[in-house]
Amino acid sequence: MAANGEFVDTQQGVATSLKPHSNNSNSSGGAGGQHQEDASAMSVRSGATSVSIERQSYDLQNLPSTKLSISSSSGQYSSTQVDLTEIDGGLAMLLERSRQSLNSCKETVVFLKNRAKVEEDYGRSLQKVAQTTLKTMDRAGAGQSTQQTAWQRLVEVHETLASNRMKFSITLSEMSDYLSNYVKAKEGVRRRLKETEQRYQKAIEDSEASLEKARAKYELQSIEWEKLLVKTSKSDGGGNAAAGGGQGAVSKTKNVSNAVSGIFGKHKGTTQETLERMGQEAGVKTKMANESYKRILQQTNTMRRDFYDVQLPKILASVMGLVEEVDQFLKFSLGKYAYTYESAVLADAITLKPMDGAGGAGMVEMVGDIDSKADLDTYLQTAARTGGRVNRASIPYREYEMTAVARLYANPKHIFGVPLEAQLERDGQRVPVILAKCAEAVEAYGLQNEGIYRQSGQSSQVARLRNEFDLDASQVDLCATSSGVSDINNVASVLKMYLRELPGGLVPAAQRTTMLGYFSADDLDAEGCGGGSSSTHAQYSRDQDLALAQRISGLASAIRSLPRPHCDTLAFLFAHLDKVQAFQEFNMMNAENLGIVFGPTIFPTVNDPTNAALDIRRSAKLVKFILDNRKAIFEAL
């Protein structure tokens, strides 16, 4: 135990020590007689179990009292005393009482903290009001009238009151912190006392468990020895039993032998010498188990007597001293709070009304010094000398500055429904920004997306993207935010919507008719009409090769005749679609599927219901043919 009465651990095991405690002591740290400690080690070992306890020997005359005396309010002790060492749970009761005392201290800490916060807030608020008022008076020219002078003195009184409250708050905070640290320290003492008792209890429980194992082993060895003795007697033919006790002993031996005959069935045919040797070995084991059992029993009883006669009374005395000390300290703290509070209130009273002979004026006297008539005369004279002039200048016009977002909504750069040439000339771009950004997003996130351009996006998300592009396509960044590419089909859908809504289409009517004319109804049923692979070309006859070359040349000429914005946009779009079909193993979008999707979009049908179905098929074949022969067609431009 340290100098403050706390229990400490030693390196060898559990150890306790205690300051001497006298009857007239007010706390656990009171002065008392000296005791001498003589450490002696006590160990209990059984199998793998080992428990070591370092115990102390004390002068019995200086052992602290473990009886709790109940005194009356007059200070006279009554004859009622409780011996806590004889009560089951006496230490738990004292520990609970110490916990209640510490909880009372904690409640006081909380109260002091809250009260300090209230006083601090009140002082700061009052100080802020006073300082703000004084600054306002300085700007207004304080001291020019008796009213302002009196008002300034009143505000200064409030500033003094605020300072008093701030000091009171600081004192309460210091008291709260000190009491809080004290509680933490005493909680540590209480915890160590409790842990010390628990370690002793655990050591005793371990020793008793070892004792129970030794007893069980002793009984098991005794039973085994007894059975072997019976077996040996039976092997002799029962002669010894008959000589020793007559017919009754023979009958008893027979019953015991029958009871264990099944256990020793494995010994059938064993010689008499073997049984005698096994019996002697069992006897030796029984004797050793008995000695071990007696030794552990003695050690366990010694440990129990040491705990209940020596260690437990010391722990109880320490807890009782802790309770007394905490209660006394709480009483002292509450008394200090009461004195501090009374002093703070008295300081406020003296500030408001100084005592006679102190040389100061109270607030009532300050207000009585005000001369309103003289103040009015002074004010009018000053105003007459320093009167200002009216400003008759015209108010200038100030234009409202709109935010960048508002300017964007006020001046949108529409692309949907705007002719391709007009929007490219306006934006100074070679191809539409929406096409470039959507193609970039698809190539970054959608080339392996199954059914890209065939599956439709979510209508609400597509509409949102359309609105963003229709405000200012240059401000949309699909790859930088997750909202644009959370579903790549939304991006693909808005691109197809843009192409469908181009006025006049991506390919004007004249070139569209020329390009569709290369695919007749008979060609639609022919296999490989647009095959661009070397294996397919090898199957063509010379006439078919000539027709293919003519078709490629004709389509290249038709595309070349397009306006430059349309030609560049068409070339960019087919280059992008060529990248899409390159991943057809993943996205299932080959040239034929892309032709079905983009044919009616790039080459829309005319308003002729009779040829609408045929034109759709022709446009799909046209897109497939251009994709299969894209390099040959666009390199000829």
CSV table of C-alpha atoms in Angstrom, one decimal, residues 57-502:
chain,number,residue,atom,x,y,z
A,57,SER,CA,2.1,-10.9,9.2
A,58,TYR,CA,0.9,-8.0,11.5
A,59,ASP,CA,1.1,-7.1,15.1
A,60,LEU,CA,-2.3,-8.3,16.3
A,61,GLN,CA,-2.5,-5.4,18.8
A,62,ASN,CA,-2.4,-2.9,16.0
A,63,LEU,CA,-5.0,-4.6,13.8
A,64,PRO,CA,-7.7,-2.0,12.7
A,65,SER,CA,-11.2,-2.3,14.1
A,66,THR,CA,-13.7,-4.0,11.7
A,67,LYS,CA,-16.8,-3.1,13.8
A,68,LEU,CA,-19.0,-0.3,12.5
A,69,SER,CA,-20.2,2.0,15.3
A,70,ILE,CA,-23.4,3.9,14.9
A,71,SER,CA,-23.3,7.3,16.7
A,72,SER,CA,-26.1,9.8,17.6
A,73,SER,CA,-26.2,13.5,16.6
A,74,SER,CA,-25.0,14.5,20.0
A,75,GLY,CA,-21.7,12.7,19.4
A,76,GLN,CA,-22.3,10.0,22.0
A,77,TYR,CA,-21.7,6.5,20.7
A,78,SER,CA,-24.4,4.0,21.2
A,79,SER,CA,-23.9,0.4,22.2
A,80,THR,CA,-24.9,-0.9,18.8
A,81,GLN,CA,-22.0,-2.2,16.8
A,82,VAL,CA,-21.9,-4.4,13.7
A,83,ASP,CA,-19.0,-6.8,13.1
A,84,LEU,CA,-18.6,-6.7,9.3
A,85,THR,CA,-16.2,-9.6,9.3
A,86,GLU,CA,-19.1,-11.9,10.4
A,87,ILE,CA,-21.6,-10.6,7.8
A,88,ASP,CA,-21.8,-12.3,4.4
A,89,GLY,CA,-21.4,-9.4,1.9
A,90,GLY,CA,-20.1,-7.0,4.5
A,91,LEU,CA,-17.4,-5.8,2.1
A,92,ALA,CA,-19.9,-5.4,-0.7
A,93,MET,CA,-22.1,-3.3,1.6
A,94,LEU,CA,-19.2,-1.0,2.5
A,95,LEU,CA,-18.2,-0.8,-1.2
A,96,GLU,CA,-21.7,0.2,-2.1
A,97,ARG,CA,-21.7,2.8,0.6
A,98,SER,CA,-18.4,4.2,-0.7
A,99,ARG,CA,-19.9,4.3,-4.2
A,100,GLN,CA,-22.9,6.3,-2.9
A,101,SER,CA,-20.5,8.8,-1.3
A,102,LEU,CA,-18.5,9.1,-4.5
A,103,ASN,CA,-21.8,9.5,-6.5
A,104,SER,CA,-22.7,12.3,-4.2
A,105,CYS,CA,-19.4,14.0,-5.0
A,106,LYS,CA,-20.0,13.5,-8.7
A,107,GLU,CA,-23.4,15.1,-8.4
A,108,THR,CA,-21.8,18.0,-6.6
A,109,VAL,CA,-19.2,18.2,-9.5
A,110,VAL,CA,-22.0,18.4,-12.0
A,111,PHE,CA,-23.8,21.1,-10.1
A,112,LEU,CA,-20.7,23.2,-9.7
A,113,LYS,CA,-19.9,22.8,-13.4
A,114,ASN,CA,-23.4,23.8,-14.4
A,115,ARG,CA,-23.5,26.7,-11.9
A,116,ALA,CA,-20.1,27.9,-13.2
A,117,LYS,CA,-21.4,27.7,-16.7
A,118,VAL,CA,-24.5,29.7,-15.8
A,119,GLU,CA,-22.4,32.3,-14.0
A,120,GLU,CA,-19.9,32.5,-16.9
A,121,ASP,CA,-22.7,32.9,-19.4
A,122,TYR,CA,-24.3,35.6,-17.3
A,123,GLY,CA,-21.0,37.4,-16.7
A,124,ARG,CA,-20.0,37.3,-20.4
A,125,SER,CA,-23.4,38.4,-21.6
A,126,LEU,CA,-23.5,41.3,-19.1
A,127,GLN,CA,-19.9,42.2,-19.9
A,128,LYS,CA,-20.7,42.2,-23.6
A,129,VAL,CA,-23.8,44.4,-23.2
A,130,ALA,CA,-21.8,46.8,-21.0
A,131,GLN,CA,-18.8,47.0,-23.4
A,132,THR,CA,-21.1,47.4,-26.4
A,133,THR,CA,-23.0,50.2,-24.7
A,134,LEU,CA,-19.7,51.9,-23.8
A,135,LYS,CA,-18.4,51.7,-27.3
A,136,THR,CA,-21.7,53.1,-28.6
A,137,MET,CA,-21.5,56.0,-26.1
A,138,ASP,CA,-17.9,56.7,-27.2
A,139,ARG,CA,-19.0,57.0,-30.8
A,140,ALA,CA,-21.9,59.2,-29.8
A,141,GLY,CA,-19.6,61.6,-27.8
A,142,ALA,CA,-20.1,60.5,-24.2
A,143,GLY,CA,-19.6,63.1,-21.4
A,144,GLN,CA,-21.4,66.0,-23.3
A,145,SER,CA,-24.4,65.9,-21.0
A,146,THR,CA,-25.2,64.9,-17.4
A,147,GLN,CA,-27.5,62.2,-18.6
A,148,GLN,CA,-24.7,60.6,-20.7
A,149,THR,CA,-22.3,60.9,-17.8
A,150,ALA,CA,-24.7,59.2,-15.4
A,151,TRP,CA,-25.5,56.5,-17.9
A,152,GLN,CA,-21.8,55.8,-18.5
A,153,ARG,CA,-21.3,55.4,-14.7
A,154,LEU,CA,-24.3,53.0,-14.5
A,155,VAL,CA,-22.9,50.9,-17.4
A,156,GLU,CA,-19.5,50.8,-15.7
A,157,VAL,CA,-21.2,49.4,-12.5
A,158,HIS,CA,-22.7,46.6,-14.7
A,159,GLU,CA,-19.2,45.9,-16.1
A,160,THR,CA,-17.9,45.6,-12.5
A,161,LEU,CA,-20.8,43.2,-11.7
A,162,ALA,CA,-19.9,41.1,-14.8
A,163,SER,CA,-16.3,41.0,-13.6
A,164,ASN,CA,-17.4,39.8,-10.2
A,165,ARG,CA,-19.6,37.0,-11.8
A,166,MET,CA,-16.7,35.9,-14.0
A,167,LYS,CA,-14.4,35.6,-10.9
A,168,PHE,CA,-17.1,33.6,-9.1
A,169,SER,CA,-17.4,31.4,-12.2
A,170,ILE,CA,-13.7,30.7,-12.2
A,171,THR,CA,-13.7,29.9,-8.5
A,172,LEU,CA,-16.6,27.4,-9.1
A,173,SER,CA,-14.7,25.8,-12.0
A,174,GLU,CA,-11.6,25.4,-9.9
A,175,MET,CA,-13.7,23.8,-7.1
A,176,SER,CA,-15.4,21.5,-9.6
A,177,ASP,CA,-12.1,20.4,-11.2
A,178,TYR,CA,-10.5,19.8,-7.8
A,179,LEU,CA,-13.4,17.8,-6.6
A,180,SER,CA,-13.5,15.9,-9.9
A,181,ASN,CA,-9.9,14.9,-9.6
A,182,TYR,CA,-10.4,13.9,-6.0
A,183,VAL,CA,-13.3,11.7,-7.0
A,184,LYS,CA,-11.2,10.0,-9.7
A,185,ALA,CA,-8.4,9.4,-7.3
A,186,LYS,CA,-10.7,7.9,-4.7
A,187,GLU,CA,-12.5,5.8,-7.3
A,188,GLY,CA,-9.1,4.3,-8.1
A,189,VAL,CA,-8.6,3.5,-4.4
A,190,ARG,CA,-12.0,1.9,-4.2
A,191,ARG,CA,-11.4,0.0,-7.4
A,192,ARG,CA,-8.0,-1.3,-6.2
A,193,LEU,CA,-9.5,-2.3,-2.8
A,194,LYS,CA,-12.3,-4.2,-4.6
A,195,GLU,CA,-9.8,-5.9,-7.0
A,196,THR,CA,-7.6,-6.9,-4.1
A,197,GLU,CA,-10.5,-8.7,-2.4
A,198,GLN,CA,-11.5,-10.3,-5.7
A,199,ARG,CA,-7.9,-11.5,-6.3
A,200,TYR,CA,-7.9,-13.1,-2.8
A,201,GLN,CA,-11.3,-14.7,-3.5
A,202,LYS,CA,-10.1,-16.0,-6.9
A,203,ALA,CA,-7.0,-17.5,-5.3
A,204,ILE,CA,-9.2,-19.2,-2.7
A,205,GLU,CA,-11.6,-20.5,-5.4
A,206,ASP,CA,-8.6,-21.8,-7.4
A,207,SER,CA,-7.2,-23.5,-4.3
A,208,GLU,CA,-10.6,-25.1,-3.5
A,209,ALA,CA,-10.9,-26.2,-7.1
A,210,SER,CA,-7.5,-27.9,-6.8
A,211,LEU,CA,-8.6,-29.4,-3.5
A,212,GLU,CA,-11.7,-30.9,-5.1
A,213,LYS,CA,-9.5,-32.4,-7.9
A,214,ALA,CA,-7.1,-33.9,-5.4
A,215,ARG,CA,-10.1,-35.3,-3.4
A,216,ALA,CA,-11.6,-36.8,-6.5
A,217,LYS,CA,-8.3,-38.3,-7.5
A,218,TYR,CA,-7.8,-39.8,-4.0
A,219,GLU,CA,-11.3,-41.3,-4.1
A,220,LEU,CA,-10.8,-42.8,-7.6
A,221,GLN,CA,-7.4,-44.4,-6.5
A,222,SER,CA,-9.0,-45.8,-3.4
A,223,ILE,CA,-11.9,-47.3,-5.4
A,224,GLU,CA,-9.4,-48.8,-7.9
A,225,TRP,CA,-7.3,-50.2,-5.0
A,226,GLU,CA,-10.4,-51.7,-3.4
A,227,LYS,CA,-11.5,-53.4,-6.6
A,228,LEU,CA,-8.1,-54.9,-7.0
A,229,LEU,CA,-8.1,-56.2,-3.5
A,230,VAL,CA,-11.5,-57.8,-4.1
A,231,LYS,CA,-10.3,-59.3,-7.4
A,232,THR,CA,-7.2,-60.8,-5.7
A,233,SER,CA,-9.3,-62.3,-2.9
A,234,LYS,CA,-11.6,-63.9,-5.5
A,235,SER,CA,-8.6,-65.4,-7.3
A,236,ASP,CA,-7.4,-67.0,-4.1
A,237,GLY,CA,-10.7,-69.0,-4.0
A,238,GLY,CA,-12.3,-67.1,-1.1
A,239,GLY,CA,-10.1,-68.9,1.6
A,240,ASN,CA,-8.9,-65.7,3.2
A,241,ALA,CA,-12.4,-64.3,3.4
A,242,ALA,CA,-13.7,-67.5,5.1
A,243,ALA,CA,-10.8,-67.5,7.6
A,244,GLY,CA,-11.3,-63.9,8.5
A,245,GLY,CA,-15.1,-63.5,8.8
A,246,GLY,CA,-17.1,-66.6,8.1
A,247,GLN,CA,-19.9,-67.1,5.7
A,248,GLY,CA,-21.1,-63.4,5.9
A,249,ALA,CA,-17.7,-62.1,4.8
A,250,VAL,CA,-17.6,-64.5,2.0
A,251,SER,CA,-21.0,-63.4,0.8
A,252,LYS,CA,-20.0,-59.7,0.9
A,253,THR,CA,-16.7,-60.4,-1.0
A,254,LYS,CA,-18.7,-62.3,-3.6
A,255,ASN,CA,-21.1,-59.4,-4.1
A,256,VAL,CA,-18.4,-56.8,-4.5
A,257,SER,CA,-16.5,-59.2,-6.8
A,258,ASN,CA,-19.6,-59.7,-9.0
A,259,ALA,CA,-20.1,-55.9,-9.1
A,260,VAL,CA,-16.7,-55.3,-10.6
A,261,SER,CA,-16.3,-58.5,-12.6
A,262,GLY,CA,-17.3,-56.7,-15.8
A,263,ILE,CA,-14.6,-54.0,-15.3
A,264,PHE,CA,-11.8,-56.5,-14.9
A,265,GLY,CA,-12.9,-58.8,-17.6
A,266,LYS,CA,-9.7,-58.0,-19.5
A,267,HIS,CA,-7.7,-59.6,-16.6
A,268,LYS,CA,-9.1,-63.1,-17.3
A,269,GLY,CA,-6.4,-65.6,-17.0
A,270,THR,CA,-4.1,-63.2,-15.0
A,271,THR,CA,-1.9,-64.9,-12.5
A,272,GLN,CA,-2.1,-64.4,-8.8
A,273,GLU,CA,1.3,-62.7,-8.8
A,274,THR,CA,0.2,-60.1,-11.3
A,275,LEU,CA,-3.0,-59.3,-9.3
A,276,GLU,CA,-0.9,-58.8,-6.2
A,277,ARG,CA,1.6,-56.6,-8.0
A,278,MET,CA,-1.3,-54.4,-9.4
A,279,GLY,CA,-2.8,-54.2,-6.0
A,280,GLN,CA,0.5,-53.0,-4.5
A,281,GLU,CA,0.9,-50.4,-7.2
A,282,ALA,CA,-2.7,-49.2,-6.6
A,283,GLY,CA,-2.0,-49.0,-2.9
A,284,VAL,CA,1.0,-46.8,-3.5
A,285,LYS,CA,-0.9,-44.5,-5.8
A,286,THR,CA,-3.7,-44.3,-3.2
A,287,LYS,CA,-1.3,-43.3,-0.5
A,288,MET,CA,0.3,-40.7,-2.7
A,289,ALA,CA,-3.1,-39.3,-3.6
A,290,ASN,CA,-4.1,-39.2,0.0
A,291,GLU,CA,-1.0,-37.3,1.0
A,292,SER,CA,-1.5,-34.8,-1.8
A,293,TYR,CA,-5.1,-34.4,-0.8
A,294,LYS,CA,-4.2,-33.7,2.9
A,295,ARG,CA,-1.4,-31.3,1.8
A,296,ILE,CA,-3.7,-29.2,-0.5
A,297,LEU,CA,-6.4,-29.3,2.2
A,298,GLN,CA,-4.1,-27.9,4.8
A,299,GLN,CA,-2.9,-25.2,2.4
A,300,THR,CA,-6.4,-24.2,1.4
A,301,ASN,CA,-7.5,-23.9,5.0
A,302,THR,CA,-4.4,-21.9,5.8
A,303,MET,CA,-5.2,-19.5,2.9
A,304,ARG,CA,-8.8,-19.1,4.0
A,305,ARG,CA,-7.8,-18.4,7.6
A,306,ASP,CA,-5.3,-15.8,6.4
A,307,PHE,CA,-7.9,-14.1,4.3
A,308,TYR,CA,-10.8,-14.1,6.7
A,309,ASP,CA,-8.7,-13.4,9.9
A,310,VAL,CA,-6.1,-11.0,8.5
A,311,GLN,CA,-6.6,-9.6,5.0
A,312,LEU,CA,-10.4,-9.1,5.0
A,313,PRO,CA,-10.4,-7.0,8.2
A,314,LYS,CA,-7.7,-4.8,6.7
A,315,ILE,CA,-9.6,-4.3,3.5
A,316,LEU,CA,-12.8,-3.5,5.4
A,317,ALA,CA,-11.0,-1.0,7.6
A,318,SER,CA,-9.6,0.7,4.5
A,319,VAL,CA,-13.0,1.0,2.8
A,320,MET,CA,-14.5,2.4,6.1
A,321,GLY,CA,-11.7,5.0,6.2
A,322,LEU,CA,-12.4,5.8,2.5
A,323,VAL,CA,-16.1,6.4,3.2
A,324,GLU,CA,-15.3,8.7,6.2
A,325,GLU,CA,-12.7,10.7,4.2
A,326,VAL,CA,-15.0,11.2,1.1
A,327,ASP,CA,-17.9,12.3,3.3
A,328,GLN,CA,-15.7,14.7,5.2
A,329,PHE,CA,-14.3,16.1,2.0
A,330,LEU,CA,-17.7,16.5,0.5
A,331,LYS,CA,-18.8,18.4,3.6
A,332,PHE,CA,-15.8,20.7,3.3
A,333,SER,CA,-16.4,21.3,-0.4
A,334,LEU,CA,-20.1,22.3,0.2
A,335,GLY,CA,-19.0,24.6,3.0
A,336,LYS,CA,-16.5,26.3,0.7
A,337,TYR,CA,-19.2,26.7,-2.0
A,338,ALA,CA,-21.5,28.3,0.5
A,339,TYR,CA,-18.8,30.7,1.7
A,340,THR,CA,-17.8,31.6,-1.8
A,341,TYR,CA,-21.4,32.2,-2.9
A,342,GLU,CA,-22.1,34.5,0.1
A,343,SER,CA,-18.9,36.4,-0.7
A,344,ALA,CA,-19.9,36.9,-4.3
A,345,VAL,CA,-23.4,38.2,-3.4
A,346,LEU,CA,-21.9,40.5,-0.8
A,347,ALA,CA,-19.4,41.9,-3.4
A,348,ASP,CA,-22.3,42.6,-5.8
A,349,ALA,CA,-24.2,44.4,-3.0
A,350,ILE,CA,-21.2,46.6,-2.2
A,351,THR,CA,-20.8,47.4,-5.9
A,352,LEU,CA,-24.4,48.5,-6.2
A,353,LYS,CA,-24.4,50.4,-2.9
A,354,PRO,CA,-21.0,51.2,-1.4
A,355,MET,CA,-20.8,51.4,2.3
A,356,ASP,CA,-20.8,54.8,4.1
A,357,GLY,CA,-17.3,56.3,4.0
A,358,ALA,CA,-16.2,54.2,1.0
A,359,GLY,CA,-16.1,57.3,-1.2
A,360,GLY,CA,-18.4,56.0,-3.9
A,361,ALA,CA,-22.0,56.7,-5.0
A,362,GLY,CA,-24.8,54.2,-5.5
A,363,MET,CA,-26.9,53.8,-8.6
A,364,VAL,CA,-29.7,55.9,-7.1
A,365,GLU,CA,-27.3,58.8,-6.5
A,366,MET,CA,-25.9,58.5,-10.0
A,367,VAL,CA,-29.4,58.9,-11.5
A,368,GLY,CA,-30.1,61.8,-9.2
A,369,ASP,CA,-27.2,63.8,-10.8
A,370,ILE,CA,-29.0,64.1,-14.1
A,371,ASP,CA,-30.1,67.7,-15.2
A,372,SER,CA,-32.4,67.2,-18.2
A,373,LYS,CA,-33.0,70.9,-18.8
A,374,ALA,CA,-29.3,71.8,-19.0
A,375,ASP,CA,-28.7,68.8,-21.3
A,376,LEU,CA,-31.4,70.0,-23.7
A,377,ASP,CA,-30.0,73.6,-23.8
A,378,THR,CA,-26.5,72.3,-24.6
A,379,TYR,CA,-27.8,70.0,-27.4
A,380,LEU,CA,-29.8,72.7,-29.1
A,381,GLN,CA,-26.8,75.1,-29.1
A,382,THR,CA,-24.5,72.5,-30.5
A,383,ALA,CA,-27.0,71.5,-33.2
A,384,ALA,CA,-27.4,75.1,-34.3
A,385,ARG,CA,-23.7,75.5,-34.8
A,386,THR,CA,-23.1,72.3,-36.7
A,387,GLY,CA,-26.3,71.8,-38.8
A,388,GLY,CA,-25.7,69.8,-42.0
A,389,ARG,CA,-26.9,70.4,-45.6
A,390,VAL,CA,-29.4,68.4,-47.7
A,391,ASN,CA,-27.8,66.3,-50.5
A,392,ARG,CA,-29.8,67.1,-53.7
A,393,ALA,CA,-27.6,65.1,-56.1
A,394,SER,CA,-29.4,62.6,-58.5
A,395,ILE,CA,-29.2,59.0,-57.6
A,396,PRO,CA,-27.1,57.1,-60.2
A,397,TYR,CA,-28.3,54.0,-62.1
A,398,ARG,CA,-26.8,50.6,-61.0
A,399,GLU,CA,-27.2,47.6,-63.2
A,400,TYR,CA,-28.0,44.3,-61.5
A,401,GLU,CA,-25.2,41.7,-61.8
A,402,MET,CA,-26.7,38.3,-62.5
A,403,THR,CA,-24.9,35.1,-61.4
A,404,ALA,CA,-23.3,32.8,-63.9
A,405,VAL,CA,-26.1,30.2,-63.5
A,406,ALA,CA,-28.8,32.8,-64.0
A,407,ARG,CA,-27.0,34.1,-67.1
A,408,LEU,CA,-26.9,30.6,-68.4
A,409,TYR,CA,-30.6,30.2,-68.0
A,410,ALA,CA,-31.3,33.6,-69.4
A,411,ASN,CA,-29.1,32.9,-72.5
A,412,PRO,CA,-29.2,29.2,-73.2
A,413,LYS,CA,-27.3,27.6,-76.0
A,414,HIS,CA,-29.9,25.3,-77.5
A,415,ILE,CA,-28.8,22.4,-79.6
A,416,PHE,CA,-32.0,20.2,-79.8
A,417,GLY,CA,-34.1,21.3,-82.8
A,418,VAL,CA,-31.4,23.7,-84.0
A,419,PRO,CA,-29.9,23.2,-87.5
A,420,LEU,CA,-26.5,21.5,-87.4
A,421,GLU,CA,-24.7,24.2,-89.4
A,422,ALA,CA,-26.1,27.0,-87.2
A,423,GLN,CA,-25.1,25.5,-83.9
A,424,LEU,CA,-21.6,24.5,-85.1
A,425,GLU,CA,-21.0,28.0,-86.4
A,426,ARG,CA,-22.3,29.5,-83.2
A,427,ASP,CA,-20.1,27.2,-81.0
A,428,GLY,CA,-17.1,27.2,-83.2
A,429,GLN,CA,-16.9,23.4,-83.2
A,430,ARG,CA,-16.1,20.9,-86.0
A,431,VAL,CA,-18.7,18.3,-84.6
A,432,PRO,CA,-21.5,18.8,-82.1
A,433,VAL,CA,-20.3,18.9,-78.5
A,434,ILE,CA,-23.0,16.5,-77.4
A,435,LEU,CA,-21.8,13.9,-80.0
A,436,ALA,CA,-18.2,14.2,-78.8
A,437,LYS,CA,-19.1,14.0,-75.1
A,438,CYS,CA,-21.6,11.1,-75.4
A,439,ALA,CA,-19.2,9.1,-77.6
A,440,GLU,CA,-16.4,9.7,-75.1
A,441,ALA,CA,-18.6,8.5,-72.2
A,442,VAL,CA,-19.8,5.4,-74.1
A,443,GLU,CA,-16.2,4.5,-75.2
A,444,ALA,CA,-15.1,4.9,-71.6
A,445,TYR,CA,-17.9,3.1,-69.8
A,446,GLY,CA,-20.2,1.4,-72.3
A,447,LEU,CA,-18.2,-0.6,-74.9
A,448,GLN,CA,-18.7,-3.8,-72.9
A,449,ASN,CA,-22.3,-3.0,-71.9
A,450,GLU,CA,-24.6,-5.5,-73.5
A,451,GLY,CA,-27.2,-4.0,-75.8
A,452,ILE,CA,-25.6,-0.5,-75.8
A,453,TYR,CA,-27.7,1.8,-78.0
A,454,ARG,CA,-30.3,-0.9,-78.3
A,455,GLN,CA,-31.5,-0.6,-74.7
A,456,SER,CA,-33.3,2.6,-73.6
A,457,GLY,CA,-32.4,4.7,-70.6
A,458,GLN,CA,-34.6,5.9,-67.8
A,459,SER,CA,-36.9,8.6,-69.1
A,460,SER,CA,-36.4,11.0,-66.2
A,461,GLN,CA,-32.6,10.8,-66.4
A,462,VAL,CA,-32.6,11.1,-70.2
A,463,ALA,CA,-34.8,14.2,-69.9
A,464,ARG,CA,-32.5,15.7,-67.2
A,465,LEU,CA,-29.4,15.1,-69.5
A,466,ARG,CA,-31.3,16.6,-72.4
A,467,ASN,CA,-32.1,19.8,-70.4
A,468,GLU,CA,-28.4,20.1,-69.3
A,469,PHE,CA,-27.1,19.7,-72.8
A,470,ASP,CA,-29.8,22.1,-74.1
A,471,LEU,CA,-28.7,24.9,-71.7
A,472,ASP,CA,-24.9,24.7,-72.5
A,473,ALA,CA,-23.4,21.5,-73.8
A,474,SER,CA,-19.9,22.7,-73.1
A,475,GLN,CA,-20.6,22.8,-69.3
A,476,VAL,CA,-21.7,19.1,-69.2
A,477,ASP,CA,-19.0,16.7,-68.0
A,478,LEU,CA,-20.3,13.1,-68.2
A,479,CYS,CA,-17.1,11.5,-67.2
A,480,ALA,CA,-16.3,13.6,-64.2
A,481,THR,CA,-19.5,12.9,-62.3
A,482,SER,CA,-21.2,9.6,-61.5
A,483,SER,CA,-24.7,11.0,-62.3
A,484,GLY,CA,-24.0,11.0,-66.0
A,485,VAL,CA,-22.6,7.5,-66.3
A,486,SER,CA,-24.5,5.7,-63.6
A,487,ASP,CA,-26.5,4.1,-66.4
A,488,ILE,CA,-24.7,4.5,-69.7
A,489,ASN,CA,-27.9,3.8,-71.6
A,490,ASN,CA,-29.1,7.2,-70.5
A,491,VAL,CA,-26.2,8.8,-72.4
A,492,ALA,CA,-26.8,6.6,-75.5
A,493,SER,CA,-30.5,7.5,-75.5
A,494,VAL,CA,-29.9,11.3,-75.3
A,495,LEU,CA,-27.5,11.0,-78.2
A,496,LYS,CA,-30.0,9.2,-80.4
A,497,MET,CA,-32.7,11.7,-79.4
A,498,TYR,CA,-30.4,14.5,-80.5
A,499,LEU,CA,-29.8,12.9,-83.9
A,500,ARG,CA,-33.5,12.2,-84.4
A,501,GLU,CA,-34.4,15.9,-83.7
A,502,LEU,CA,-31.9,17.5,-86.0
